[in-house]
């Protein structure tokens, strides 16, 4: 019912910024809770940030005060603004949608932070 495509990843220097985008297709995007997860090489996939249908946000402690999740329901987009990037932020970042008994993942976008 919903499909997700991430973009905006790439290489960046320590201390730099990136803005990831997730484009959703399908109906009733505004009713899905949207999240960003990340998975570093050899590690599990962890929650980075979440924004509910009501606009409430939650962040992993490791990114709090550096990352900001937002959504534009009219455009069916969710964003992750990443500032003050660290090498530890290097990972594949995945967009996730939960709603209507669905749990949907995007294909991921690579973020590489060099020291």
mmCIF file of C-alpha atoms in Angstrom:
data_model
loop_
_atom_site.group_PDB
_atom_site.id
_atom_site.type_symbol
_atom_site.label_atom_id
_atom_site.label_comp_id
_atom_site.label_asym_id
_atom_site.label_seq_id
_atom_site.Cartn_x
_atom_site.Cartn_y
_atom_site.Cartn_z
ATOM 1 C CA UNK A 1 0.000 0.000 0.000
ATOM 2 C CA UNK A 2 2.900 2.346 0.704
ATOM 3 C CA UNK A 3 6.360 2.339 -0.861
ATOM 4 C CA UNK A 4 9.359 4.300 0.381
ATOM 5 C CA UNK A 5 12.433 5.584 -1.436
ATOM 6 C CA UNK A 6 15.318 7.240 0.405
ATOM 7 C CA UNK A 7 17.757 9.736 -1.039
ATOM 8 C CA UNK A 8 20.303 12.298 0.065
ATOM 9 C CA UNK A 9 23.008 10.071 1.450
ATOM 10 C CA UNK A 10 26.637 10.310 0.500
ATOM 11 C CA UNK A 11 30.091 11.098 1.820
ATOM 12 C CA UNK A 12 30.575 13.930 4.290
ATOM 13 C CA UNK A 13 33.327 15.189 6.545
ATOM 14 C CA UNK A 14 33.170 15.025 10.312
ATOM 15 C CA UNK A 15 31.196 18.008 11.549
ATOM 16 C CA UNK A 16 29.300 18.378 8.304
ATOM 17 C CA UNK A 17 25.615 18.094 7.544
ATOM 18 C CA UNK A 18 23.335 16.054 5.327
ATOM 19 C CA UNK A 19 19.615 16.056 4.742
ATOM 20 C CA UNK A 20 18.045 12.708 3.979
ATOM 21 C CA UNK A 21 14.718 12.489 2.214
ATOM 22 C CA UNK A 22 12.148 9.719 2.076
ATOM 23 C CA UNK A 23 9.506 9.849 -0.624
ATOM 24 C CA UNK A 24 6.352 7.849 -0.003
ATOM 25 C CA UNK A 25 3.824 6.588 -2.480
ATOM 26 C CA UNK A 26 0.370 5.363 -1.643
ATOM 27 C CA UNK A 27 -2.613 6.721 0.178
ATOM 28 C CA UNK A 28 -3.073 8.215 3.638
ATOM 29 C CA UNK A 29 0.591 8.944 4.245
ATOM 30 C CA UNK A 30 -0.332 11.404 6.981
ATOM 31 C CA UNK A 31 -1.670 8.594 9.168
ATOM 32 C CA UNK A 32 1.573 6.609 9.223
ATOM 33 C CA UNK A 33 4.172 6.934 11.914
ATOM 34 C CA UNK A 34 7.451 7.558 10.098
ATOM 35 C CA UNK A 35 10.910 6.678 11.326
ATOM 36 C CA UNK A 36 14.530 6.686 10.337
ATOM 37 C CA UNK A 37 16.659 3.697 11.275
ATOM 38 C CA UNK A 38 20.300 3.066 10.587
ATOM 39 C CA UNK A 39 22.464 0.004 10.308
ATOM 40 C CA UNK A 40 26.225 0.207 10.462
ATOM 41 C CA UNK A 41 28.286 -2.544 8.906
ATOM 42 C CA UNK A 42 28.200 -5.618 11.087
ATOM 43 C CA UNK A 43 25.690 -4.122 13.514
ATOM 44 C CA UNK A 44 21.964 -4.323 14.113
ATOM 45 C CA UNK A 45 19.447 -1.888 12.726
ATOM 46 C CA UNK A 46 18.620 0.766 15.320
ATOM 47 C CA UNK A 47 16.012 3.478 15.575
ATOM 48 C CA UNK A 48 17.373 6.971 14.960
ATOM 49 C CA UNK A 49 14.267 9.147 15.009
ATOM 50 C CA UNK A 50 10.516 8.813 14.816
ATOM 51 C CA UNK A 51 7.686 11.202 14.047
ATOM 52 C CA UNK A 52 4.086 10.237 14.686
ATOM 53 C CA UNK A 53 1.035 11.111 12.657
ATOM 54 C CA UNK A 54 0.436 13.863 15.206
ATOM 55 C CA UNK A 55 3.907 15.320 14.772
ATOM 56 C CA UNK A 56 5.452 14.115 18.024
ATOM 57 C CA UNK A 57 9.124 13.200 17.727
ATOM 58 C CA UNK A 58 11.541 10.869 19.474
ATOM 59 C CA UNK A 59 15.284 10.512 19.021
ATOM 60 C CA UNK A 60 17.967 8.076 19.941
ATOM 61 C CA UNK A 61 20.212 9.501 22.631
ATOM 62 C CA UNK A 62 23.182 9.264 20.290
ATOM 63 C CA UNK A 63 21.659 11.752 17.832
ATOM 64 C CA UNK A 64 19.587 13.964 20.094
ATOM 65 C CA UNK A 65 20.370 17.670 19.583
ATOM 66 C CA UNK A 66 22.103 16.895 16.282
ATOM 67 C CA UNK A 67 19.393 15.317 14.111
ATOM 68 C CA UNK A 68 15.897 16.558 13.332
ATOM 69 C CA UNK A 69 13.101 14.512 11.797
ATOM 70 C CA UNK A 70 10.267 16.257 10.000
ATOM 71 C CA UNK A 71 7.472 15.441 7.603
ATOM 72 C CA UNK A 72 5.549 17.172 4.857
ATOM 73 C CA UNK A 73 2.268 15.352 4.476
ATOM 74 C CA UNK A 74 1.209 17.318 1.410
ATOM 75 C CA UNK A 75 4.350 16.137 -0.384
ATOM 76 C CA UNK A 76 4.331 12.681 1.225
ATOM 77 C CA UNK A 77 7.891 13.252 2.391
ATOM 78 C CA UNK A 78 9.840 12.684 5.560
ATOM 79 C CA UNK A 79 13.241 14.217 6.200
ATOM 80 C CA UNK A 80 16.171 13.714 8.498
ATOM 81 C CA UNK A 81 18.383 16.755 8.946
ATOM 82 C CA UNK A 82 21.734 15.574 10.264
ATOM 83 C CA UNK A 83 24.176 18.103 11.684
ATOM 84 C CA UNK A 84 27.525 17.810 13.439
ATOM 85 C CA UNK A 85 28.075 14.429 11.873
ATOM 86 C CA UNK A 86 30.501 11.992 13.424
ATOM 87 C CA UNK A 87 32.209 8.898 12.015
ATOM 88 C CA UNK A 88 29.963 6.850 14.302
ATOM 89 C CA UNK A 89 27.001 8.049 12.221
ATOM 90 C CA UNK A 90 28.286 6.089 9.231
ATOM 91 C CA UNK A 91 25.567 3.613 8.286
ATOM 92 C CA UNK A 92 22.873 2.769 5.813
ATOM 93 C CA UNK A 93 19.857 4.856 6.750
ATOM 94 C CA UNK A 94 16.408 3.383 6.210
ATOM 95 C CA UNK A 95 13.024 5.038 6.095
ATOM 96 C CA UNK A 96 10.219 3.157 7.819
ATOM 97 C CA UNK A 97 6.448 3.533 7.827
ATOM 98 C CA UNK A 98 4.071 1.953 10.326
ATOM 99 C CA UNK A 99 0.312 2.088 9.995
ATOM 100 C CA UNK A 100 -2.739 0.184 8.839
ATOM 101 C CA UNK A 101 -1.159 -3.031 10.133
ATOM 102 C CA UNK A 102 1.835 -2.431 7.855
ATOM 103 C CA UNK A 103 5.534 -2.126 8.554
ATOM 104 C CA UNK A 104 7.301 -0.932 5.414
ATOM 105 C CA UNK A 105 10.968 -0.245 4.728
ATOM 106 C CA UNK A 106 12.752 1.716 2.058
ATOM 107 C CA UNK A 107 15.831 0.472 0.261
ATOM 108 C CA UNK A 108 18.265 2.519 2.325
ATOM 109 C CA UNK A 109 20.772 5.245 1.571
ATOM 110 C CA UNK A 110 24.434 5.154 2.563
ATOM 111 C CA UNK A 111 25.895 7.869 4.773
ATOM 112 C CA UNK A 112 29.658 7.840 5.192
ATOM 113 C CA UNK A 113 31.289 10.272 7.616
ATOM 114 C CA UNK A 114 35.048 10.525 7.311
ATOM 115 C CA UNK A 115 37.283 11.608 10.148
#
